[in-house]
Structures are given as structure tokens and as C-alpha cells.
Tab-separated table of C-alpha atoms and ligand atoms in Angstrom:
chain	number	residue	atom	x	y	z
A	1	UNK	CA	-14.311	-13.045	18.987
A	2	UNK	CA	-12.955	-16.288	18.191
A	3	UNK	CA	-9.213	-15.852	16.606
A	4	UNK	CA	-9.770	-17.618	13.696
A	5	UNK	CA	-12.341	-14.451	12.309
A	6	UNK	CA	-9.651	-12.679	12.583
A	7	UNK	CA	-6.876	-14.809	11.164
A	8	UNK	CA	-6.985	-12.560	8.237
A	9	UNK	CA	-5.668	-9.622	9.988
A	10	UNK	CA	-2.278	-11.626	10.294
A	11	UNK	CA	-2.083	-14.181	7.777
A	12	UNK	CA	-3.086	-11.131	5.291
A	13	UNK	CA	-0.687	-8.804	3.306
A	14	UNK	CA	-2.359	-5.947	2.067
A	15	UNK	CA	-5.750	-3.920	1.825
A	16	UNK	CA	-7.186	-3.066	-1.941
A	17	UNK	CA	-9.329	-0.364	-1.218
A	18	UNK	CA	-11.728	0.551	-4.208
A	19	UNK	CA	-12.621	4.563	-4.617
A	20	UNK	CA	-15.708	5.898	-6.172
A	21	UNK	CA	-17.762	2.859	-6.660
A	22	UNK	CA	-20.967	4.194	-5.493
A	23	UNK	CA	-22.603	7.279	-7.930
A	24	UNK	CA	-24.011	8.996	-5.424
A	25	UNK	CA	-20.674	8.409	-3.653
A	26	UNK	CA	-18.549	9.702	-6.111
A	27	UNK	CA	-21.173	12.984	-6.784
A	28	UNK	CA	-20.934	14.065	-3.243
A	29	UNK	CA	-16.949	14.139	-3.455
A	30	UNK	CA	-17.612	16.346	-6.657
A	31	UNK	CA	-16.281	13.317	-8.813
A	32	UNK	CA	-16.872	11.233	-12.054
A	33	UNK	CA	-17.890	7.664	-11.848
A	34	UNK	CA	-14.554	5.950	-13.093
A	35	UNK	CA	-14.672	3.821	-16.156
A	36	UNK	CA	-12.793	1.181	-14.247
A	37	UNK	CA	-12.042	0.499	-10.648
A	38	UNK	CA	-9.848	3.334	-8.847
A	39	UNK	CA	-7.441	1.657	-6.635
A	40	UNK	CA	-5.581	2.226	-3.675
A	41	UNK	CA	-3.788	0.570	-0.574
A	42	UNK	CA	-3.881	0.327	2.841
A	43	UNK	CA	-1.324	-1.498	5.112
A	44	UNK	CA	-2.750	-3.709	7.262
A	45	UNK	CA	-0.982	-2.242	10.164
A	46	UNK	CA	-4.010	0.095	9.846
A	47	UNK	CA	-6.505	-2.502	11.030
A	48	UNK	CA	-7.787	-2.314	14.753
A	49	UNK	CA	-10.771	-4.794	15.862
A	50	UNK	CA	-14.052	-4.367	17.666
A	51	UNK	CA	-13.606	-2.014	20.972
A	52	UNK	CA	-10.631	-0.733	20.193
A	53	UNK	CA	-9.724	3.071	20.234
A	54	UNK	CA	-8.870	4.828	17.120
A	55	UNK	CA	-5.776	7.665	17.967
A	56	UNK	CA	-6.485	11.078	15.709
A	57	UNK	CA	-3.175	11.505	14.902
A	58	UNK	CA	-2.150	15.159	15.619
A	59	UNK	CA	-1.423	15.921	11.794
A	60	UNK	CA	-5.499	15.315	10.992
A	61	UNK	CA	-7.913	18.047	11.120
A	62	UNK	CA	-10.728	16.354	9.304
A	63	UNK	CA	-11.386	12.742	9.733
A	64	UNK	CA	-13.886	11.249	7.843
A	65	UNK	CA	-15.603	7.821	7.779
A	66	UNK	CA	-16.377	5.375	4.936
A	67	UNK	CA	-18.363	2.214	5.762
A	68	UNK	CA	-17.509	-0.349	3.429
A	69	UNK	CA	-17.776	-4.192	2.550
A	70	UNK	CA	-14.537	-5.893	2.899
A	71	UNK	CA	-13.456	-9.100	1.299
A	72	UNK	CA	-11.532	-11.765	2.471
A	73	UNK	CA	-9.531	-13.738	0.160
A	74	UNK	CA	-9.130	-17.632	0.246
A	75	UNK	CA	-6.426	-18.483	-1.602
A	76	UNK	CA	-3.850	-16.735	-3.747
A	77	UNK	CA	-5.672	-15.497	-7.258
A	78	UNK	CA	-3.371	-13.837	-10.067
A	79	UNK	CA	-4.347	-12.681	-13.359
A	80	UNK	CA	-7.883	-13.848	-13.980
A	81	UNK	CA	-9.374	-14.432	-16.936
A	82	UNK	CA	-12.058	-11.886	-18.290
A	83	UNK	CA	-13.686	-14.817	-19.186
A	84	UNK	CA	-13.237	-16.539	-15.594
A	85	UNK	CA	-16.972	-17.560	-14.360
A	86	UNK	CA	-18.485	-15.718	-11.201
A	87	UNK	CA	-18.305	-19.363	-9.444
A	88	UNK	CA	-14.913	-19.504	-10.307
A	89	UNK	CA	-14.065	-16.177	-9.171
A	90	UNK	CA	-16.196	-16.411	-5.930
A	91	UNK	CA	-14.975	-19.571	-5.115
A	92	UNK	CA	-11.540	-17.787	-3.842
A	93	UNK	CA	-13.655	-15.856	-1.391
A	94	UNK	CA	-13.001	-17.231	2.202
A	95	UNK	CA	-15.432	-14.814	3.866
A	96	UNK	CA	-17.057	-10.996	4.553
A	97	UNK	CA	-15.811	-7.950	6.759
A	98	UNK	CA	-17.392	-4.454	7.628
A	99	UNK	CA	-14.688	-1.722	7.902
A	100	UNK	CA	-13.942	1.765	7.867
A	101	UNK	CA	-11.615	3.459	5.432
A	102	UNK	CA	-11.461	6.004	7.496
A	103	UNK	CA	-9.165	8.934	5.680
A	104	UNK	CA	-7.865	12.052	6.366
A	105	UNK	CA	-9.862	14.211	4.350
A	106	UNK	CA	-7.453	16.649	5.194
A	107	UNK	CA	-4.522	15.286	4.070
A	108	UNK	CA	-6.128	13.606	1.266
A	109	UNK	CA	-7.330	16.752	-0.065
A	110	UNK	CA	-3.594	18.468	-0.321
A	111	UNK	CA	-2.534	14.786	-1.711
A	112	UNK	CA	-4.937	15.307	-4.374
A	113	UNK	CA	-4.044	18.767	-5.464
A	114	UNK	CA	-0.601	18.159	-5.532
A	115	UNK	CA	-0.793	14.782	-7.223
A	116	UNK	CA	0.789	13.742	-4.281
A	117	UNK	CA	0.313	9.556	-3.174
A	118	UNK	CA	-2.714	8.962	-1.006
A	119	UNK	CA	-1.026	6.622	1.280
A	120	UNK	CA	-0.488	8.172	4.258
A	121	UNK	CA	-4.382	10.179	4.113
A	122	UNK	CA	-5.186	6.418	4.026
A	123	UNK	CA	-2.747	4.745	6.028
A	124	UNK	CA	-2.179	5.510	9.156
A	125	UNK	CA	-2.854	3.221	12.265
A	126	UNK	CA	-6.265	2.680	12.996
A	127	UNK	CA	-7.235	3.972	10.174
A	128	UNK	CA	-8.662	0.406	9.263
A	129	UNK	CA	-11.569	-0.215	11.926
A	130	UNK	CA	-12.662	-4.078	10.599
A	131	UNK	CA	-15.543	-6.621	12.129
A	132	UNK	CA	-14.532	-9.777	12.068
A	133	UNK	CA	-14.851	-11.991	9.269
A	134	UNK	CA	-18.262	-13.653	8.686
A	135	UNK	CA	-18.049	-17.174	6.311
A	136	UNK	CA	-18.754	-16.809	3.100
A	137	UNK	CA	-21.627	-19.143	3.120
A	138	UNK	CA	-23.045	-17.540	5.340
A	139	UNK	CA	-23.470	-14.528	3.134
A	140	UNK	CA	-26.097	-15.775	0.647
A	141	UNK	CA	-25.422	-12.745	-1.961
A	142	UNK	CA	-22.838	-10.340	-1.025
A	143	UNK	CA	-24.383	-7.545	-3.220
A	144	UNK	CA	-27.407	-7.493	-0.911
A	145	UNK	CA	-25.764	-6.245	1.990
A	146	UNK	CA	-26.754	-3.354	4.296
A	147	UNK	CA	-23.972	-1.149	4.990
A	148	UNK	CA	-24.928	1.292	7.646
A	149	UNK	CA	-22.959	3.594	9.896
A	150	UNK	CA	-23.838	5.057	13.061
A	151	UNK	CA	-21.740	7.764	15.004
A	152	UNK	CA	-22.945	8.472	18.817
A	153	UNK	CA	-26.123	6.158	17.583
A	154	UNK	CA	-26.959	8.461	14.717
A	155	UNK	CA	-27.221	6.817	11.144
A	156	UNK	CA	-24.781	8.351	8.910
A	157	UNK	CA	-24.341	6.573	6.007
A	158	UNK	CA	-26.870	4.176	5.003
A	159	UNK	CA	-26.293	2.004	1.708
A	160	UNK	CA	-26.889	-0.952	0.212
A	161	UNK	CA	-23.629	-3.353	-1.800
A	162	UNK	CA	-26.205	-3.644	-4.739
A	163	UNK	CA	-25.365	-0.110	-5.588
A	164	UNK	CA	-22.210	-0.557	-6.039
A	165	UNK	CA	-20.754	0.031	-9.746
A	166	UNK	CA	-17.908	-2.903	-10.122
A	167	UNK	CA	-19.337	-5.517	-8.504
A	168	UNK	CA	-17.063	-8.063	-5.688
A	169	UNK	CA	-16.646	-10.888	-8.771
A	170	UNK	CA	-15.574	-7.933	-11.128
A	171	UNK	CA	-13.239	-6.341	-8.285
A	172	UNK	CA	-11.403	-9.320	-7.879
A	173	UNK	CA	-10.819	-10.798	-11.280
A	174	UNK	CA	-9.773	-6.766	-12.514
A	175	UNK	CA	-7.438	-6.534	-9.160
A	176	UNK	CA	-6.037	-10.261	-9.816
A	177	UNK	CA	-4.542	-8.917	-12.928
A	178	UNK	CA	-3.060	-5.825	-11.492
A	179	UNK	CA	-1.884	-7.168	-8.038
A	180	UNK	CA	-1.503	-10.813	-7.284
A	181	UNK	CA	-4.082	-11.657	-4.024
A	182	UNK	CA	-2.977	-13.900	-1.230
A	183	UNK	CA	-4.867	-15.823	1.616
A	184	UNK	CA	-6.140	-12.899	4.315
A	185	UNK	CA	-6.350	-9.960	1.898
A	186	UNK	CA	-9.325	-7.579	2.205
A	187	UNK	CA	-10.460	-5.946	-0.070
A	188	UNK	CA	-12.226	-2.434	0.551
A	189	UNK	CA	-15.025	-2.184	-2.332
A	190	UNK	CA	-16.003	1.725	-1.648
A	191	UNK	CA	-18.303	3.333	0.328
A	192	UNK	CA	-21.843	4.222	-0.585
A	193	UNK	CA	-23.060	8.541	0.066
A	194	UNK	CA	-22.909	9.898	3.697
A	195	UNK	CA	-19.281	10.274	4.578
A	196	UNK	CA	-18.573	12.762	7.054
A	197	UNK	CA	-15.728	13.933	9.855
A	198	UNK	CA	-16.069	12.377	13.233
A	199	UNK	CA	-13.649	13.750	16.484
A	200	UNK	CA	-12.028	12.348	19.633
A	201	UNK	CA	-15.087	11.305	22.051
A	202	UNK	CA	-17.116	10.213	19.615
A	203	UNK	CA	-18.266	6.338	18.897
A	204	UNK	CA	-18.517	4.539	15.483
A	205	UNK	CA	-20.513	1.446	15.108
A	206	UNK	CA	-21.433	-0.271	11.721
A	207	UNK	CA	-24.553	-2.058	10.814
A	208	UNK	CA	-25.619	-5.094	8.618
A	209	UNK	CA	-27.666	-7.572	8.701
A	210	UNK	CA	-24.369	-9.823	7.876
A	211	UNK	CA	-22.654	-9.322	11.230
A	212	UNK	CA	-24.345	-10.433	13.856
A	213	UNK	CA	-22.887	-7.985	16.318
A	214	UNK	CA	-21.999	-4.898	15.214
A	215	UNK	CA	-18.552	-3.610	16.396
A	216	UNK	CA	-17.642	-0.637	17.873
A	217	UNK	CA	-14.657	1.982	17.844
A	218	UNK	CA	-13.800	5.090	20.075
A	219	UNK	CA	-12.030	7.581	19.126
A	220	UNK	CA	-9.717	9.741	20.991
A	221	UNK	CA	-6.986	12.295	20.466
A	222	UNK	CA	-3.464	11.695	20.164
A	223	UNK	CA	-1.260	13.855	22.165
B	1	UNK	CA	20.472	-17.724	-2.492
B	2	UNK	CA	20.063	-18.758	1.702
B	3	UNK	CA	16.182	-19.085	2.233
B	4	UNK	CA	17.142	-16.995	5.384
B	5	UNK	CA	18.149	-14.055	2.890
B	6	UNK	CA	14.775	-13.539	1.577
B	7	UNK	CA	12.470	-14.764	4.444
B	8	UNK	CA	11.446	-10.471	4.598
B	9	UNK	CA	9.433	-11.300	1.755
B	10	UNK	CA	7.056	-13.703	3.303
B	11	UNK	CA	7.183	-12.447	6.937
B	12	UNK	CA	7.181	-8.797	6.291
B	13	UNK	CA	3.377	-7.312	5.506
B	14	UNK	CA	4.168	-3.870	3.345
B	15	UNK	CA	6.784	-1.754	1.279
B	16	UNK	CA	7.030	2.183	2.414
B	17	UNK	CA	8.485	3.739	-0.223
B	18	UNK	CA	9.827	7.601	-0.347
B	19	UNK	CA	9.655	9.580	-2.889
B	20	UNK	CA	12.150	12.509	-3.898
B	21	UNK	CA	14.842	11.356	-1.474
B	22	UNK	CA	17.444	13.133	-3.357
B	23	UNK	CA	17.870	16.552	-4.807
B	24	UNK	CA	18.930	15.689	-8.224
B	25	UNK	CA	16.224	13.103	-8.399
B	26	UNK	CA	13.484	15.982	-7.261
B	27	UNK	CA	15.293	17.892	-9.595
B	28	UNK	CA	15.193	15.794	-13.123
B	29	UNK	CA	10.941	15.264	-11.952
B	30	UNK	CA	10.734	18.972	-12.130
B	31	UNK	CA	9.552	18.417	-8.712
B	32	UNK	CA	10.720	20.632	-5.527
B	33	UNK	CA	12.504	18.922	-2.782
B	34	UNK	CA	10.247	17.688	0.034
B	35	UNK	CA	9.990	19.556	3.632
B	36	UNK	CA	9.072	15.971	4.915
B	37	UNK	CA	9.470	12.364	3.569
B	38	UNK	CA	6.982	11.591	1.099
B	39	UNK	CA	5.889	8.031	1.495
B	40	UNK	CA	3.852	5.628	-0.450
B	41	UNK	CA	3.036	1.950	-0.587
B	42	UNK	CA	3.847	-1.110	-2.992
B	43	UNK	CA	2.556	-4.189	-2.066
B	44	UNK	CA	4.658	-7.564	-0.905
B	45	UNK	CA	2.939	-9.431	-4.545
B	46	UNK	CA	4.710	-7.093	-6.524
B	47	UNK	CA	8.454	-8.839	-5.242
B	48	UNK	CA	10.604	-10.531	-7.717
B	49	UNK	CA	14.004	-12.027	-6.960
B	50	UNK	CA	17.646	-12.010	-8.474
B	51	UNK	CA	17.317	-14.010	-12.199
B	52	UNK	CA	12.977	-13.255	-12.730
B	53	UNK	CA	11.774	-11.654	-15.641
B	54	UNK	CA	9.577	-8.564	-14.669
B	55	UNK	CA	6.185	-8.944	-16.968
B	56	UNK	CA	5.621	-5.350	-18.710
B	57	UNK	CA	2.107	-4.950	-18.440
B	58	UNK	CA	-0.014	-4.678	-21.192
B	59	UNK	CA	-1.100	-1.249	-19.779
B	60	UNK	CA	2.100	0.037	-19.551
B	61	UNK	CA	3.956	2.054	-22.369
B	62	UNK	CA	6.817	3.917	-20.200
B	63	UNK	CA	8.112	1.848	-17.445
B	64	UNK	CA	10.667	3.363	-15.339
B	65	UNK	CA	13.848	2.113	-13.168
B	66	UNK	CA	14.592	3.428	-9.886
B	67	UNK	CA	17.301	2.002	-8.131
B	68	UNK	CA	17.050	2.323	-4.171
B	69	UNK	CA	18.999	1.502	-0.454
B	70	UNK	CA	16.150	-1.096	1.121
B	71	UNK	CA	16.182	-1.131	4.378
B	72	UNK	CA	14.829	-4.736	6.671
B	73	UNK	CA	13.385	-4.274	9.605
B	74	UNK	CA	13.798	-6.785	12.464
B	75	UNK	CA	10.920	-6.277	14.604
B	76	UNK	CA	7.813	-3.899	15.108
B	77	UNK	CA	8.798	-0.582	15.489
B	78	UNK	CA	6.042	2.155	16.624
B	79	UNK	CA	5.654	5.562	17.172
B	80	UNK	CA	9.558	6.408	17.807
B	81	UNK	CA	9.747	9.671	19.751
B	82	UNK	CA	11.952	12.579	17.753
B	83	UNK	CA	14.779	12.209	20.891
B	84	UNK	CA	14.949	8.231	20.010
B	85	UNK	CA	19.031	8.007	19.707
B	86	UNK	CA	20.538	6.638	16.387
B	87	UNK	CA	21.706	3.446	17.559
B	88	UNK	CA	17.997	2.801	19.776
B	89	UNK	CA	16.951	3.164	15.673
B	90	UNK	CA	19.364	1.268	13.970
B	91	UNK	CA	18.729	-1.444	16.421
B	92	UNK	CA	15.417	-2.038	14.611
B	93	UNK	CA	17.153	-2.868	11.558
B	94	UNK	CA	17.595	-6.276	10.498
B	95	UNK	CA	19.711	-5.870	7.243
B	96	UNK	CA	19.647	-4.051	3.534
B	97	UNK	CA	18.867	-4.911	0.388
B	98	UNK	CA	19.176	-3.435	-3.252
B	99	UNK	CA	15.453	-3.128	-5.409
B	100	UNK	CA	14.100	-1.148	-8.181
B	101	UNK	CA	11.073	0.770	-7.063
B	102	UNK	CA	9.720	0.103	-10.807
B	103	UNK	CA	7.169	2.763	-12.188
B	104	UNK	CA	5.016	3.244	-14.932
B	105	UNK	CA	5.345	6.759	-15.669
B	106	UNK	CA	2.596	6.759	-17.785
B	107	UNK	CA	0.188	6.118	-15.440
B	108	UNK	CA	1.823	8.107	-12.723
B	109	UNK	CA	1.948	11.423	-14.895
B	110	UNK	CA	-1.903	10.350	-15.341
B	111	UNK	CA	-2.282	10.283	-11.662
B	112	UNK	CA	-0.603	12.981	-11.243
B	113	UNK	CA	-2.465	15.512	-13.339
B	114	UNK	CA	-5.589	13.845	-11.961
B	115	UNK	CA	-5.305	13.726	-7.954
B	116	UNK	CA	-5.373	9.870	-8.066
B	117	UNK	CA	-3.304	7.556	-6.370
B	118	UNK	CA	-0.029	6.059	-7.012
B	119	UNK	CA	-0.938	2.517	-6.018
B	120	UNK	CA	-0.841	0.878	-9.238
B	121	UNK	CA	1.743	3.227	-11.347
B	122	UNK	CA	3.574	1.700	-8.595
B	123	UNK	CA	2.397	-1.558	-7.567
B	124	UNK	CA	2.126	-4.342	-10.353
B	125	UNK	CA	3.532	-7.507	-9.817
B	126	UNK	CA	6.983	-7.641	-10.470
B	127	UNK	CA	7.494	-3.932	-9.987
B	128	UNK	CA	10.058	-4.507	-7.038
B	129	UNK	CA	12.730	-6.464	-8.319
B	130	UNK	CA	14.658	-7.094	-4.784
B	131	UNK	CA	18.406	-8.471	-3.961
B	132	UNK	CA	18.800	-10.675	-1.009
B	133	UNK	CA	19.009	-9.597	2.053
B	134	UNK	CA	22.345	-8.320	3.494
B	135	UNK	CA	22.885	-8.374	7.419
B	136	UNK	CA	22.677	-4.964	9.217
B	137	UNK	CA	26.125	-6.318	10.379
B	138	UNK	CA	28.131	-6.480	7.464
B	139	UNK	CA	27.377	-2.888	5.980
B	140	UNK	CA	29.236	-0.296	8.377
B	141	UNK	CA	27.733	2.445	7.390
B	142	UNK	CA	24.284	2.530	4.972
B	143	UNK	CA	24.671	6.052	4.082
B	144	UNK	CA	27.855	5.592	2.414
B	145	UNK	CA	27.143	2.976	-0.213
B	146	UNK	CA	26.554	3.255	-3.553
B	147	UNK	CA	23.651	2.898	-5.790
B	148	UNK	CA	24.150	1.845	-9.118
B	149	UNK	CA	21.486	0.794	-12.410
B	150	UNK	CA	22.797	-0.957	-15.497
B	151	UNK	CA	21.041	-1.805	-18.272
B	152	UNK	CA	22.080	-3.977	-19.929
B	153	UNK	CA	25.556	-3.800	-19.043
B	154	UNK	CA	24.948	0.447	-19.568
B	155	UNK	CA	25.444	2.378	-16.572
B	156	UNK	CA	21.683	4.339	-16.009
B	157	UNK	CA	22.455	5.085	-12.597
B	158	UNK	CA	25.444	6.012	-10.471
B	159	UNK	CA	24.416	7.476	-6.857
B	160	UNK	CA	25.341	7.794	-3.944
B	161	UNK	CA	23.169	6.917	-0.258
B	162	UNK	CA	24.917	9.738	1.189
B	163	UNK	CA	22.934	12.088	-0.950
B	164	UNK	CA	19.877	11.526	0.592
B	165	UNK	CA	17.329	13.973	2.073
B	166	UNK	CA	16.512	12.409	5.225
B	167	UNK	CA	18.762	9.417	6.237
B	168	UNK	CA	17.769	5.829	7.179
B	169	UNK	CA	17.140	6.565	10.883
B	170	UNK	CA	15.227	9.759	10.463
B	171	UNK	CA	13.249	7.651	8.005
B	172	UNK	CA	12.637	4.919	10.514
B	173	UNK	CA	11.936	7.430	12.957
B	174	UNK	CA	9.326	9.520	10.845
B	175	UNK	CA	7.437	6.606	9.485
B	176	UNK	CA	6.753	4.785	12.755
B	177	UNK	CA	4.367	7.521	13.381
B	178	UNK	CA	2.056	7.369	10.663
B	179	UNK	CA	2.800	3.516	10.017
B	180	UNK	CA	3.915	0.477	12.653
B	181	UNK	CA	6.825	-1.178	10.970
B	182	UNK	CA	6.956	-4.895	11.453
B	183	UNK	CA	9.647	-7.700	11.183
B	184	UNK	CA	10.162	-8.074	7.682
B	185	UNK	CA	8.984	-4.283	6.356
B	186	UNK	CA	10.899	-2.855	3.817
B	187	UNK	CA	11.823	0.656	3.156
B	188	UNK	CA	13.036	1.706	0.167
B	189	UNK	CA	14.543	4.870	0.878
B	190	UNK	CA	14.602	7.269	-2.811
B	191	UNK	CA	16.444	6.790	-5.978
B	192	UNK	CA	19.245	9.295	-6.958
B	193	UNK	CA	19.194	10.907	-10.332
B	194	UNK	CA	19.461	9.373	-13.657
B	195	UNK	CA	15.830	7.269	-14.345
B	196	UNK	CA	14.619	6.189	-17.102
B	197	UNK	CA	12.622	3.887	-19.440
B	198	UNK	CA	13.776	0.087	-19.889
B	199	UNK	CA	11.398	-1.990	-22.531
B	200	UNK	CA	10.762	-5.730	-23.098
B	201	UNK	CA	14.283	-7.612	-24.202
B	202	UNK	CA	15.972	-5.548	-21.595
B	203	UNK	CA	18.286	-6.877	-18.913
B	204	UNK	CA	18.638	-5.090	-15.325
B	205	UNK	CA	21.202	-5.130	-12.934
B	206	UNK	CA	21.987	-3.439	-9.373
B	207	UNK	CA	25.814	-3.042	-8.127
B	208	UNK	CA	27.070	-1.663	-5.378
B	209	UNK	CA	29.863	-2.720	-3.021
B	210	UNK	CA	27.481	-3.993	-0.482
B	211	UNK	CA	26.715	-7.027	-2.557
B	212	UNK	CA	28.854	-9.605	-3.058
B	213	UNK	CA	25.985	-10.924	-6.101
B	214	UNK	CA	25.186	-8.209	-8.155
B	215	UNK	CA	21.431	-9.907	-9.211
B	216	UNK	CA	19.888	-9.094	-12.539
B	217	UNK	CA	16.660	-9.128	-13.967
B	218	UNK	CA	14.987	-9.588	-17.298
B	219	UNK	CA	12.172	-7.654	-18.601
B	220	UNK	CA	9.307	-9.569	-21.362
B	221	UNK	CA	6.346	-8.050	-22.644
B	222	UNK	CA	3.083	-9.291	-21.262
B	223	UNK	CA	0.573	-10.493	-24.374
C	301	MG	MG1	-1.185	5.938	-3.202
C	302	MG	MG1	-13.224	4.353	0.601
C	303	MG	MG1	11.231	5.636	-5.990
């Protein structure tokens, strides 16, 4: 709870989110693996902390959630070298997050057949639940995390960060070169199989051995 | 050149943009003319100010301009109900500024075809060249102010803000719902007709009677 795991949330700009970087991910959307990371934003208006209530906006008929690891940046990193060294790289890490990219599958699904931007499937408030952050050294290796979702206490998605296919050195030194990062942004590195819709009355919590108490949302209705 | 006239950059969090804001524009896209505002996100990172030179990526063969009305807000605006008045809208607005929602068309006709976001046709660094601010005070009315792109010293652009689809309060109004605006947002509200490519060399310019400083731009080619 203290405020400075969550100085991110303020001091931070924007959310990277990464798509398809989990195969069996990316097969039960009926999608190819990309060749290189699939990006996306979020604004981080969307974030809301533990115990807060997530509002189903009216215009969403399917809501779906995808657990993911988040990363916190340190520092401002622009246009990495492919050469940079994974110390390097890591060293702008200030710390770890669990969060939903929670997205209107809905809406995301006309986006994509019309070619349409996926911002607002993505975007809307709440439609970042986040954990606070946990310290980077306290993470010994951030691709052996569990990443487990639970919806009324039943395990929904249940993954592990070593399957991911770009890796959280890789993300950042491709994403420093595409967007400049700044202190407090997150980045979203995909979600492993499982996603699913979840409705007003319902409770998300994530799970990891990384966050010492896993956070919860509600979810209600808007009217 | 005042500090004050460009604090939105570091205070404010995201840039809504809207897409096919005017018929002509819809028009030369082969596109049809929304129902509602289309919106997507660039990030803060990809800001660059009056005398910059806008690095062409290496990724990027077709790089459009798109001249558009910003619009600054002054403080958090959320979920504004459709009855909200005009002037409870415009209240929310701290002033206006001139930008070029840059785009790589090549990548956005790739997104396009393929159902993938817009995020980084759209969001490189350096893809929103931005004027300074100009107080909400001094323009009388932001639907009557024209929108103009030279290159260098060639008119590209000649609109109009009264041509848009949906005007700067209905906008504000519509957006507030999906996204909370914050002090410092920007919305860049459509370009009119007349885009096109600009390459490495280039110089860019906005005018339009709401600027006393018509600021200019310079395009390079990344290596
Ligand atoms: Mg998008
Ligand atoms: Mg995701
Ligand atoms: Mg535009």
C-alpha cells in the first residue's frame, strides 16, 4: 500500500502493451506468432489499484481478461543498441507489476475487421487493473514468474513469463527504438492462454509468487 | 518560447487523436465518414517543438503530414453527461495548439489490411511536431480558424476547423467517457483534406491566424 509502489501510476506516461507473445496465446485468438513484437497503448488513465471496482462500460458486451507481467521503467531509455547488454538493458528496470489488459473483445473484434485503431477496445478506464510495484531486486529472474488469474476463486489463466516469445530485455531495447521510455512506464508484455469474458458481480484476483498479496478487482455495471 | 507555453507536454499523460474528422479528409482515404469519433492514441515521447528535426525512421518509406486544431486541457475532465452545456465544456479547456499528427502510411495501410493497431504507424518519436500553447482566451472561437501545411514554403494544406465532423466540445464531451482527460491532455481533433508524403531534406511549417509564430520543422533521415 505504501505510495511510493505506486508512484509509477503518476510519475508514468504511457502503457506499451505487447500482443501475441505467448504461442499458445496467440493460437487460441486464431493468430500467427509475430516475427517481432506487436505493439499497442494504453493510457494510464486506465489504471485502477488493488480493491477498486472496474465500471463495464455500457458499450461492452464481452469483456475479457489478460493477466500479464508489467514493467516498470527507471529512467528514460531511447533507441537502444541491438548490441546493448541484458545488464545494460535491465539496469533501467525500477521494478515488477501484475495487471490486467483487460479489452473489449467486443469492440476489439469490429476494430480488427475494419482496420480500425484498437485504442478505445483497450483503453477505457479501468481497463488497466495493476498490483503495485514489487523492486526489481526483489525479482531474482523476471522470466520465471507465475502469472495466474483467478475469477470468483477459479484459476483461469495459468502461465509462466518463461514462455513468453520476446523476452522483457528484448521488449525494451526493440520498444526504446520505436517509442522513447520515461521513469513510471509499464510495460504490458502479453498474456499467456486462458483469456476469457468476465461480468458485473464477478471478482478478479491475480497470482504470483512475486507479489506478496495478490490484489483484487470487482466488477460492476455501468449505468 | 515561455516555459509556461509548453508545460502540457510534461504535465499532460496522453494524446487522443481522431481520425476522419472531416469529410474531404474521409473522402481522399477512400474511407466513409464516421457515425462517432474515431479515436486513437500517440504517446507524450513522440512531442517535438517549433525548430526540431523529426528523425524519419529507418522503417518508414511513406511518412505522412496531417495538420490538426490541438486542443489543452486544464484539468481532469470525466464522464461528461450528453446535457453538459458548451461553456460547462469549454471551461475544461486550457488553450490550443497547432501539431502534425505524423503517420507512416506504410505501416498504417499494413495495419490496416491486417487488423493490427495503429500505435506505432502513429506513434514514433517525433511524430507530433507541436506549436506552443495558445490561451483558451485569446482564440474567440476554435471552430473558425484555419489550418494550414506548407512544405517547404508549398501550401499542402489549406482547411478550415469549421469543417469538422464533431466540434471541440462534442469531442471533449464524447471522449471523457471512454477516457478521463487530465491537465495537460491533448486532443488533436482531425486533419482536413490535402495529406501527403514529406521525405528527409524537407522543411514543415503550420500557419494559421491563431499563431502569432508560425513554427517549422525539419525532417532528416535516420541511419
Ligand atoms: Mg491503436
Ligand atoms: Mg494483452
Ligand atoms: Mg490525424
Amino acid at each position: 500500500m505504501a505510495a511510493a509502489r505506486r508512484a509509477f501510476a503518476e510519475l508514468g506516461k504511457k502503457v506499451v502493451c505487447v500482443g501475441r507473445n505467448f504461442g499458445k496465446h496467440a493460437a487460441e485468438m486464431g493468430e500467427a506468432v509475430p516475427t517481432e513484437p506487436l505493439l499497442f497503448l494504453k493510457p494510464t488513465s486506465s489504471y485502477i489499484f488493488d480493491g477498486s471496482t472496474l465500471r463495464i462500460p455500457k458499450a461492452v458486451t464481452e469483456l475479457h481478461h489478460e493477466v500479464e507481467l508489467g514493467v516498470v521503467m527507471k529512467h528514460r531509455v531511447q533507441q537502444l543498441s541491438e548490441t546493448a547488454s541484458r545488464e545494460e538493458i535491465m539496469a533501467s528496470v525500477d521494478g515488477y507489476v501484475l495487471a490486467y489488459d483487460m479489452t473489449a473483445r467486443c469492440l476489439q473484434s469490429k476494430a480488427k475487421k475494419a482496420g480500425l485503431p484498437w485504442s478505445v477496445a483497450k483503453g477505457y478506464d479501468g481497463f488497466c487493473p495493476v498490483s503495485d510495484m514489487v523492486d526489481a531486486a526483489a525479482v531474482s529472474d523476471p522470466q520465471q514468474l507465475q502469472l495466474r488469474c483467478y475469477v470468483d476463486e477459479q484459476l483461469r489463466q495459468d502461465g509462466s513469463t518463461a514462455d513468453m516469445i520476446f523476452d522483457v530485455p528484448h521488449l525494451i531495447q526493440y520498444i526504446s527504438n520505436i517509442f522513447t521510455l520515461e521513469a513510471g512506464d509499464v510495460i504490458l508484455t502479453g498474456t499467456p492462454d486462458g483469456v476469457g469474458p468476465v461480468q458485473a458481480g464477478q471478482v478478479m484476483r491475480v497470482s504470483s509468487r512475486a507479489l506478496p498479496v495478490p490484489p483484487r478487482w470487482s466488477l460492476v455495471a455501468c449505468h
